[in-house]
Every structure is written in structure tokens, then in C-alpha cells.
mmCIF file of N, CA and C in Angstrom:
data_model
loop_
_atom_site.group_PDB
_atom_site.id
_atom_site.type_symbol
_atom_site.label_atom_id
_atom_site.label_comp_id
_atom_site.label_asym_id
_atom_site.label_seq_id
_atom_site.Cartn_x
_atom_site.Cartn_y
_atom_site.Cartn_z
ATOM 1 N N UNK A 1 31.949 37.217 -19.063
ATOM 2 C CA UNK A 1 31.623 36.110 -20.047
ATOM 3 C C UNK A 1 33.099 36.148 -20.493
ATOM 4 N N UNK A 2 33.934 34.806 -20.246
ATOM 5 C CA UNK A 2 35.330 34.593 -20.639
ATOM 6 C C UNK A 2 35.456 33.777 -21.849
ATOM 7 N N UNK A 3 36.378 33.983 -22.566
ATOM 8 C CA UNK A 3 36.623 33.184 -23.656
ATOM 9 C C UNK A 3 37.843 32.491 -23.431
ATOM 10 N N UNK A 4 38.028 31.200 -23.895
ATOM 11 C CA UNK A 4 39.223 30.281 -23.691
ATOM 12 C C UNK A 4 39.515 30.063 -25.070
ATOM 13 N N UNK A 5 40.694 30.143 -25.414
ATOM 14 C CA UNK A 5 41.390 29.761 -26.548
ATOM 15 C C UNK A 5 41.876 28.133 -26.563
ATOM 16 N N UNK A 6 41.894 27.488 -27.364
ATOM 17 C CA UNK A 6 42.117 26.064 -27.366
ATOM 18 C C UNK A 6 43.824 26.099 -27.070
ATOM 19 N N UNK A 7 44.228 25.321 -26.278
ATOM 20 C CA UNK A 7 45.654 25.168 -26.033
ATOM 21 C C UNK A 7 46.169 23.956 -27.236
ATOM 22 N N UNK A 8 47.171 24.602 -28.131
ATOM 23 C CA UNK A 8 47.673 23.584 -28.877
ATOM 24 C C UNK A 8 49.017 23.504 -28.748
ATOM 25 N N UNK A 9 49.660 22.398 -29.205
ATOM 26 C CA UNK A 9 51.104 22.085 -29.087
ATOM 27 C C UNK A 9 51.910 22.928 -30.055
ATOM 28 N N UNK A 10 52.894 23.380 -29.981
ATOM 29 C CA UNK A 10 53.932 23.987 -31.031
ATOM 30 C C UNK A 10 53.983 22.815 -32.310
ATOM 31 N N UNK A 11 54.269 23.339 -33.333
ATOM 32 C CA UNK A 11 54.076 22.600 -34.374
ATOM 33 C C UNK A 11 55.464 21.635 -34.341
ATOM 34 N N UNK A 12 56.595 22.382 -33.757
ATOM 35 C CA UNK A 12 57.976 21.665 -33.777
ATOM 36 C C UNK A 12 57.831 20.457 -32.672
ATOM 37 N N UNK A 13 56.922 20.495 -31.782
ATOM 38 C CA UNK A 13 56.971 19.402 -30.585
ATOM 39 C C UNK A 13 56.436 18.004 -31.088
ATOM 40 N N UNK A 14 56.925 17.105 -30.711
ATOM 41 C CA UNK A 14 56.527 15.718 -31.010
ATOM 42 C C UNK A 14 55.488 15.081 -30.135
ATOM 43 N N UNK A 15 54.176 14.813 -30.284
ATOM 44 C CA UNK A 15 53.278 14.340 -29.394
ATOM 45 C C UNK A 15 53.504 12.936 -29.429
ATOM 46 N N UNK A 16 53.759 12.341 -28.049
ATOM 47 C CA UNK A 16 53.998 10.944 -28.090
ATOM 48 C C UNK A 16 52.862 10.110 -28.608
ATOM 49 N N UNK A 17 53.318 9.053 -29.398
ATOM 50 C CA UNK A 17 52.136 8.224 -30.153
ATOM 51 C C UNK A 17 51.488 7.356 -28.735
ATOM 52 N N UNK A 18 50.152 7.379 -29.111
ATOM 53 C CA UNK A 18 49.480 6.565 -28.155
ATOM 54 C C UNK A 18 49.857 5.054 -28.178
ATOM 55 N N UNK A 19 50.070 4.475 -26.966
ATOM 56 C CA UNK A 19 50.545 3.120 -26.764
ATOM 57 C C UNK A 19 49.212 2.150 -26.404
ATOM 58 N N UNK A 20 49.305 1.218 -27.156
ATOM 59 C CA UNK A 20 48.067 0.390 -26.988
ATOM 60 C C UNK A 20 48.667 -1.099 -26.728
ATOM 61 N N UNK A 21 48.005 -1.657 -25.738
ATOM 62 C CA UNK A 21 48.527 -3.044 -25.389
ATOM 63 C C UNK A 21 48.019 -3.876 -26.524
ATOM 64 N N UNK A 22 48.517 -5.239 -26.578
ATOM 65 C CA UNK A 22 48.193 -6.290 -27.450
ATOM 66 C C UNK A 22 46.789 -6.602 -26.960
ATOM 67 N N UNK A 23 45.808 -7.126 -27.718
ATOM 68 C CA UNK A 23 44.713 -7.632 -27.381
ATOM 69 C C UNK A 23 44.778 -8.896 -26.592
ATOM 70 N N UNK A 24 44.157 -9.053 -25.640
ATOM 71 C CA UNK A 24 44.221 -10.327 -24.954
ATOM 72 C C UNK A 24 43.713 -11.302 -25.611
ATOM 73 N N UNK A 25 44.001 -12.551 -25.449
ATOM 74 C CA UNK A 25 43.599 -13.745 -26.320
ATOM 75 C C UNK A 25 42.311 -14.114 -25.406
ATOM 76 N N UNK A 26 41.156 -14.224 -26.120
ATOM 77 C CA UNK A 26 39.953 -14.497 -25.454
ATOM 78 C C UNK A 26 39.349 -16.033 -26.039
ATOM 79 N N UNK A 27 39.214 -16.743 -25.154
ATOM 80 C CA UNK A 27 38.558 -17.872 -25.371
ATOM 81 C C UNK A 27 37.059 -17.745 -25.281
ATOM 82 N N UNK A 28 36.416 -18.053 -26.494
ATOM 83 C CA UNK A 28 34.797 -17.670 -26.439
ATOM 84 C C UNK A 28 34.288 -19.152 -26.263
ATOM 85 N N UNK A 29 33.566 -19.265 -25.261
ATOM 86 C CA UNK A 29 32.591 -20.512 -25.372
ATOM 87 C C UNK A 29 31.232 -20.417 -25.679
ATOM 88 N N UNK A 30 30.796 -21.304 -26.178
ATOM 89 C CA UNK A 30 29.394 -21.028 -27.003
ATOM 90 C C UNK A 30 28.700 -21.238 -25.512
ATOM 91 N N UNK A 31 27.851 -19.962 -25.226
ATOM 92 C CA UNK A 31 26.915 -20.233 -23.956
ATOM 93 C C UNK A 31 25.631 -19.726 -24.446
ATOM 94 N N UNK A 32 24.772 -20.942 -23.975
ATOM 95 C CA UNK A 32 23.343 -20.851 -24.195
ATOM 96 C C UNK A 32 22.611 -20.120 -23.159
ATOM 97 N N UNK A 33 21.837 -18.860 -23.442
ATOM 98 C CA UNK A 33 21.341 -18.226 -22.839
ATOM 99 C C UNK A 33 19.806 -18.545 -22.882
ATOM 100 N N UNK A 34 19.365 -19.077 -21.779
ATOM 101 C CA UNK A 34 17.789 -19.474 -21.974
ATOM 102 C C UNK A 34 17.112 -18.537 -22.134
ATOM 103 N N UNK A 35 15.843 -18.608 -23.217
ATOM 104 C CA UNK A 35 14.821 -17.556 -23.480
ATOM 105 C C UNK A 35 13.969 -17.030 -22.158
ATOM 106 N N UNK A 36 13.877 -16.005 -22.521
ATOM 107 C CA UNK A 36 12.845 -15.142 -21.445
ATOM 108 C C UNK A 36 11.747 -16.100 -20.730
ATOM 109 N N UNK A 37 11.367 -17.036 -21.742
ATOM 110 C CA UNK A 37 9.929 -17.753 -21.053
ATOM 111 C C UNK A 37 10.812 -18.951 -20.112
ATOM 112 N N UNK A 38 11.927 -19.423 -20.604
ATOM 113 C CA UNK A 38 12.589 -20.415 -19.663
ATOM 114 C C UNK A 38 13.067 -19.688 -18.433
ATOM 115 N N UNK A 39 13.477 -18.582 -18.560
ATOM 116 C CA UNK A 39 13.740 -18.086 -17.388
ATOM 117 C C UNK A 39 12.722 -17.532 -16.499
ATOM 118 N N UNK A 40 11.579 -17.360 -17.026
ATOM 119 C CA UNK A 40 10.258 -17.083 -16.407
ATOM 120 C C UNK A 40 9.959 -18.224 -15.345
ATOM 121 N N UNK A 41 9.975 -19.307 -16.249
ATOM 122 C CA UNK A 41 9.419 -20.714 -15.591
ATOM 123 C C UNK A 41 10.474 -20.990 -14.350
ATOM 124 N N UNK A 42 11.883 -20.870 -14.545
ATOM 125 C CA UNK A 42 12.636 -20.990 -13.694
ATOM 126 C C UNK A 42 12.576 -20.148 -12.311
ATOM 127 N N UNK A 43 12.412 -19.081 -12.579
ATOM 128 C CA UNK A 43 12.212 -18.030 -11.454
ATOM 129 C C UNK A 43 11.045 -18.292 -10.923
ATOM 130 N N UNK A 44 9.794 -18.835 -11.508
ATOM 131 C CA UNK A 44 8.645 -19.080 -10.602
ATOM 132 C C UNK A 44 8.873 -20.336 -9.949
ATOM 133 N N UNK A 45 9.756 -21.536 -10.446
ATOM 134 C CA UNK A 45 9.973 -22.710 -9.913
ATOM 135 C C UNK A 45 10.849 -22.354 -8.618
ATOM 136 N N UNK A 46 11.624 -21.231 -8.478
ATOM 137 C CA UNK A 46 12.145 -20.751 -7.249
ATOM 138 C C UNK A 46 11.306 -20.178 -6.476
ATOM 139 N N UNK A 47 10.684 -19.168 -6.878
ATOM 140 C CA UNK A 47 9.593 -18.183 -5.992
ATOM 141 C C UNK A 47 8.569 -18.995 -5.315
ATOM 142 N N UNK A 48 7.936 -19.676 -6.128
ATOM 143 C CA UNK A 48 6.620 -20.363 -5.538
ATOM 144 C C UNK A 48 7.019 -21.252 -4.131
ATOM 145 N N UNK A 49 7.912 -22.208 -4.215
ATOM 146 C CA UNK A 49 8.078 -23.265 -3.059
ATOM 147 C C UNK A 49 8.515 -22.064 -1.875
ATOM 148 N N UNK A 50 9.403 -21.021 -2.074
ATOM 149 C CA UNK A 50 9.770 -20.360 -1.064
ATOM 150 C C UNK A 50 8.743 -19.352 -0.564
ATOM 151 N N UNK A 51 7.734 -18.935 -1.214
ATOM 152 C CA UNK A 51 6.632 -18.131 -0.766
ATOM 153 C C UNK A 51 5.622 -19.165 -0.081
ATOM 154 N N UNK A 52 5.615 -20.352 -0.482
ATOM 155 C CA UNK A 52 4.476 -21.247 0.379
ATOM 156 C C UNK A 52 5.261 -21.682 1.461
ATOM 157 N N UNK A 53 6.531 -22.012 1.543
ATOM 158 C CA UNK A 53 7.230 -22.209 2.777
ATOM 159 C C UNK A 53 7.152 -21.107 3.784
ATOM 160 N N UNK A 54 7.285 -19.757 3.158
ATOM 161 C CA UNK A 54 7.454 -18.701 3.875
ATOM 162 C C UNK A 54 6.123 -18.439 4.695
ATOM 163 N N UNK A 55 5.006 -18.476 3.797
ATOM 164 C CA UNK A 55 3.549 -18.247 4.281
ATOM 165 C C UNK A 55 3.341 -19.202 5.364
ATOM 166 N N UNK A 56 3.816 -20.572 5.384
ATOM 167 C CA UNK A 56 3.511 -21.619 6.125
ATOM 168 C C UNK A 56 4.033 -21.283 7.458
ATOM 169 N N UNK A 57 5.402 -21.003 7.431
ATOM 170 C CA UNK A 57 6.208 -20.544 8.713
ATOM 171 C C UNK A 57 5.710 -19.208 9.267
ATOM 172 N N UNK A 58 5.637 -18.124 8.502
ATOM 173 C CA UNK A 58 5.331 -16.868 9.164
ATOM 174 C C UNK A 58 3.701 -16.664 9.579
ATOM 175 N N UNK A 59 2.754 -17.388 8.863
ATOM 176 C CA UNK A 59 1.400 -17.310 8.863
ATOM 177 C C UNK A 59 1.001 -17.096 10.435
ATOM 178 N N UNK A 60 1.203 -18.316 11.175
ATOM 179 C CA UNK A 60 0.784 -18.074 12.643
ATOM 180 C C UNK A 60 1.724 -17.025 13.444
ATOM 181 N N UNK A 61 2.796 -16.722 12.943
ATOM 182 C CA UNK A 61 3.547 -15.703 13.852
ATOM 183 C C UNK A 61 3.160 -14.136 13.287
ATOM 184 N N UNK A 62 2.398 -13.981 12.238
ATOM 185 C CA UNK A 62 2.238 -12.661 11.626
ATOM 186 C C UNK A 62 0.548 -12.363 11.438
ATOM 187 N N UNK A 63 -0.193 -13.326 11.967
ATOM 188 C CA UNK A 63 -1.606 -13.314 11.858
ATOM 189 C C UNK A 63 -2.095 -11.964 12.036
ATOM 190 N N UNK A 64 -1.697 -11.236 13.123
ATOM 191 C CA UNK A 64 -2.268 -9.951 13.497
ATOM 192 C C UNK A 64 -1.568 -8.852 12.890
ATOM 193 N N UNK A 65 -0.854 -9.205 11.710
ATOM 194 C CA UNK A 65 0.261 -7.903 11.216
ATOM 195 C C UNK A 65 -0.802 -7.476 10.094
ATOM 196 N N UNK A 66 -0.535 -6.091 9.410
ATOM 197 C CA UNK A 66 -1.156 -5.689 8.588
ATOM 198 C C UNK A 66 -0.628 -6.505 7.142
ATOM 199 N N UNK A 67 -1.166 -6.756 6.230
ATOM 200 C CA UNK A 67 -1.195 -7.445 5.127
ATOM 201 C C UNK A 67 0.329 -6.901 4.358
ATOM 202 N N UNK A 68 0.346 -5.774 4.174
ATOM 203 C CA UNK A 68 1.595 -5.104 3.624
ATOM 204 C C UNK A 68 2.781 -5.586 4.577
ATOM 205 N N UNK A 69 2.860 -5.259 5.799
ATOM 206 C CA UNK A 69 3.800 -5.560 6.601
ATOM 207 C C UNK A 69 4.324 -7.205 6.548
ATOM 208 N N UNK A 70 3.039 -8.114 6.377
ATOM 209 C CA UNK A 70 3.605 -9.530 6.342
ATOM 210 C C UNK A 70 4.325 -9.639 4.952
ATOM 211 N N UNK A 71 3.506 -8.826 3.674
ATOM 212 C CA UNK A 71 4.411 -9.156 2.429
ATOM 213 C C UNK A 71 5.696 -8.330 2.322
ATOM 214 N N UNK A 72 5.951 -7.331 3.192
ATOM 215 C CA UNK A 72 7.413 -6.982 3.305
ATOM 216 C C UNK A 72 7.955 -7.923 3.941
ATOM 217 N N UNK A 73 7.957 -8.649 5.111
ATOM 218 C CA UNK A 73 9.025 -9.516 5.803
ATOM 219 C C UNK A 73 8.900 -10.621 4.810
ATOM 220 N N UNK A 74 7.896 -11.002 4.422
ATOM 221 C CA UNK A 74 8.027 -12.346 3.430
ATOM 222 C C UNK A 74 9.058 -12.159 2.257
ATOM 223 N N UNK A 75 8.660 -10.972 1.581
ATOM 224 C CA UNK A 75 9.778 -10.622 0.454
ATOM 225 C C UNK A 75 11.078 -10.347 0.951
ATOM 226 N N UNK A 76 11.432 -9.904 2.118
ATOM 227 C CA UNK A 76 12.823 -9.530 2.686
ATOM 228 C C UNK A 76 13.529 -10.878 2.709
ATOM 229 N N UNK A 77 12.815 -12.059 2.770
ATOM 230 C CA UNK A 77 13.462 -13.199 3.058
ATOM 231 C C UNK A 77 13.388 -14.001 1.746
ATOM 232 N N UNK A 78 12.286 -14.007 0.796
ATOM 233 C CA UNK A 78 12.151 -14.803 -0.353
ATOM 234 C C UNK A 78 12.976 -14.346 -1.532
ATOM 235 N N UNK A 79 12.932 -12.949 -1.768
ATOM 236 C CA UNK A 79 13.423 -12.525 -2.652
ATOM 237 C C UNK A 79 15.136 -12.754 -3.011
ATOM 238 N N UNK A 80 15.837 -12.120 -1.626
ATOM 239 C CA UNK A 80 17.368 -12.559 -1.801
ATOM 240 C C UNK A 80 17.617 -14.214 -1.660
ATOM 241 N N UNK A 81 16.821 -14.851 -1.017
ATOM 242 C CA UNK A 81 17.048 -16.523 -1.279
ATOM 243 C C UNK A 81 16.999 -16.818 -2.596
ATOM 244 N N UNK A 82 15.768 -16.389 -3.308
ATOM 245 C CA UNK A 82 15.584 -16.836 -4.455
ATOM 246 C C UNK A 82 16.834 -16.283 -5.644
ATOM 247 N N UNK A 83 17.400 -14.956 -5.489
ATOM 248 C CA UNK A 83 17.989 -14.327 -6.507
ATOM 249 C C UNK A 83 19.571 -14.826 -6.198
ATOM 250 N N UNK A 84 19.967 -15.159 -4.966
ATOM 251 C CA UNK A 84 21.168 -15.570 -4.678
ATOM 252 C C UNK A 84 21.390 -16.968 -4.454
ATOM 253 N N UNK A 85 20.482 -17.715 -4.334
ATOM 254 C CA UNK A 85 20.673 -19.234 -4.079
ATOM 255 C C UNK A 85 19.834 -20.073 -5.165
ATOM 256 N N UNK A 86 18.488 -20.074 -4.995
ATOM 257 C CA UNK A 86 17.358 -20.897 -5.934
ATOM 258 C C UNK A 86 17.625 -20.666 -7.264
ATOM 259 N N UNK A 87 17.556 -19.336 -7.787
ATOM 260 C CA UNK A 87 17.658 -19.393 -9.239
ATOM 261 C C UNK A 87 18.916 -19.628 -9.886
ATOM 262 N N UNK A 88 20.000 -19.199 -9.322
ATOM 263 C CA UNK A 88 21.386 -19.849 -9.715
ATOM 264 C C UNK A 88 21.674 -21.195 -9.901
ATOM 265 N N UNK A 89 20.920 -21.868 -8.783
ATOM 266 C CA UNK A 89 20.975 -23.486 -8.744
ATOM 267 C C UNK A 89 20.238 -23.936 -9.813
ATOM 268 N N UNK A 90 19.157 -23.228 -9.978
ATOM 269 C CA UNK A 90 17.984 -23.901 -11.207
ATOM 270 C C UNK A 90 18.798 -23.787 -12.406
ATOM 271 N N UNK A 91 19.398 -22.541 -12.893
ATOM 272 C CA UNK A 91 19.788 -22.095 -13.955
ATOM 273 C C UNK A 91 21.005 -23.021 -14.412
ATOM 274 N N UNK A 92 21.967 -23.313 -13.433
ATOM 275 C CA UNK A 92 23.076 -24.228 -13.449
ATOM 276 C C UNK A 92 22.366 -25.771 -13.727
ATOM 277 N N UNK A 93 21.419 -25.963 -13.281
ATOM 278 C CA UNK A 93 20.825 -27.296 -13.491
ATOM 279 C C UNK A 93 20.258 -27.536 -14.977
ATOM 280 N N UNK A 94 19.514 -26.171 -15.198
ATOM 281 C CA UNK A 94 18.989 -26.169 -16.628
ATOM 282 C C UNK A 94 20.314 -26.434 -17.697
ATOM 283 N N UNK A 95 21.341 -25.800 -17.445
ATOM 284 C CA UNK A 95 22.593 -25.743 -18.351
ATOM 285 C C UNK A 95 23.168 -26.870 -18.288
ATOM 286 N N UNK A 96 23.267 -27.587 -17.218
ATOM 287 C CA UNK A 96 23.713 -28.877 -17.331
ATOM 288 C C UNK A 96 22.908 -29.907 -18.102
ATOM 289 N N UNK A 97 21.381 -29.885 -18.088
ATOM 290 C CA UNK A 97 20.625 -30.575 -18.790
ATOM 291 C C UNK A 97 20.727 -30.336 -20.315
ATOM 292 N N UNK A 98 20.917 -28.906 -20.710
ATOM 293 C CA UNK A 98 21.079 -28.813 -21.887
ATOM 294 C C UNK A 98 22.535 -29.141 -22.628
ATOM 295 N N UNK A 99 23.421 -29.016 -21.774
ATOM 296 C CA UNK A 99 24.707 -29.836 -22.172
ATOM 297 C C UNK A 99 24.632 -30.967 -22.601
ATOM 298 N N UNK A 100 23.922 -31.787 -21.587
ATOM 299 C CA UNK A 100 23.652 -33.090 -21.687
ATOM 300 C C UNK A 100 23.060 -34.017 -22.922
ATOM 301 N N UNK A 101 21.868 -33.050 -22.989
ATOM 302 C CA UNK A 101 21.154 -33.055 -24.524
ATOM 303 C C UNK A 101 22.067 -32.854 -25.666
ATOM 304 N N UNK A 102 22.783 -31.838 -25.594
ATOM 305 C CA UNK A 102 23.510 -31.445 -26.786
ATOM 306 C C UNK A 102 24.436 -32.536 -27.028
ATOM 307 N N UNK A 103 25.170 -33.121 -25.911
ATOM 308 C CA UNK A 103 26.317 -34.360 -26.024
ATOM 309 C C UNK A 103 25.449 -35.332 -26.611
ATOM 310 N N UNK A 104 24.387 -35.743 -26.283
ATOM 311 C CA UNK A 104 23.550 -36.946 -26.645
ATOM 312 C C UNK A 104 23.336 -36.655 -28.381
ATOM 313 N N UNK A 105 22.896 -35.554 -28.635
ATOM 314 C CA UNK A 105 22.479 -35.300 -30.122
ATOM 315 C C UNK A 105 23.529 -35.069 -30.751
ATOM 316 N N UNK A 106 24.944 -34.885 -30.463
ATOM 317 C CA UNK A 106 26.049 -35.015 -31.092
ATOM 318 C C UNK A 106 26.484 -36.313 -31.292
ATOM 319 N N UNK A 107 26.222 -37.069 -30.198
ATOM 320 C CA UNK A 107 26.694 -38.437 -30.386
ATOM 321 C C UNK A 107 25.889 -39.108 -31.519
ATOM 322 N N UNK A 108 24.753 -38.966 -31.465
ATOM 323 C CA UNK A 108 23.723 -39.686 -32.140
ATOM 324 C C UNK A 108 24.176 -39.187 -33.722
ATOM 325 N N UNK A 109 24.740 -37.962 -34.068
ATOM 326 C CA UNK A 109 25.045 -37.426 -35.459
ATOM 327 C C UNK A 109 26.056 -37.927 -35.901
#
């Protein structure tokens, strides 16, 4: 069992003061985050057509496959397509719609 004593600087040595960089100026934009319900609907709007199209295309090709293998192949295509393409496009469209609505409401006020 070893004991270590803490290392301390001698009293007469001056420790350098910590250097802190100036805080960067940050422009905060009001970002509207959709509710979990809106995100669920947007995700469904992305997933449903992709699954329907995928089943239509893969159905005849994978008729004899085990259902788990068909689901695996389908999700290997649908999930990345939805996550990287469809959902971001739908969220951008939703954001654009909300901004347009906010501008119209501000113009009326």
C-alpha cells in the first residue's frame, strides 16, 4: 500500500493566473422546436410512404424470404432515407410554414 502526499507549490512561487478568452458574441435566433406530437406526425409522414413504396418494390422480389429478413432489408433502406432525407425536408417545410404564419400574424397586429 503506497501513500502519496499531495504536491504543493512553494509559498514564494507565483502560480500563473488562468487565462480566459473573451466570450464570443453569440446571436441567438428564436428557434421554434416542434412539439413531440408534431415531430411524431412529421416522422410518420416520412415513414409511411417510404414503407409503402418499399413494400411495393420489394414484395415480388422477397416473397419467399422470411418476414424478419424482409423487414431487415426494408428498414435498411427506409430508416436512413427517412432520417437523412425525408424528415429534415419535412421539418424545414414545417419551419417555413410556421415562419410564414408568424409573419402574417405580425403583419395583422
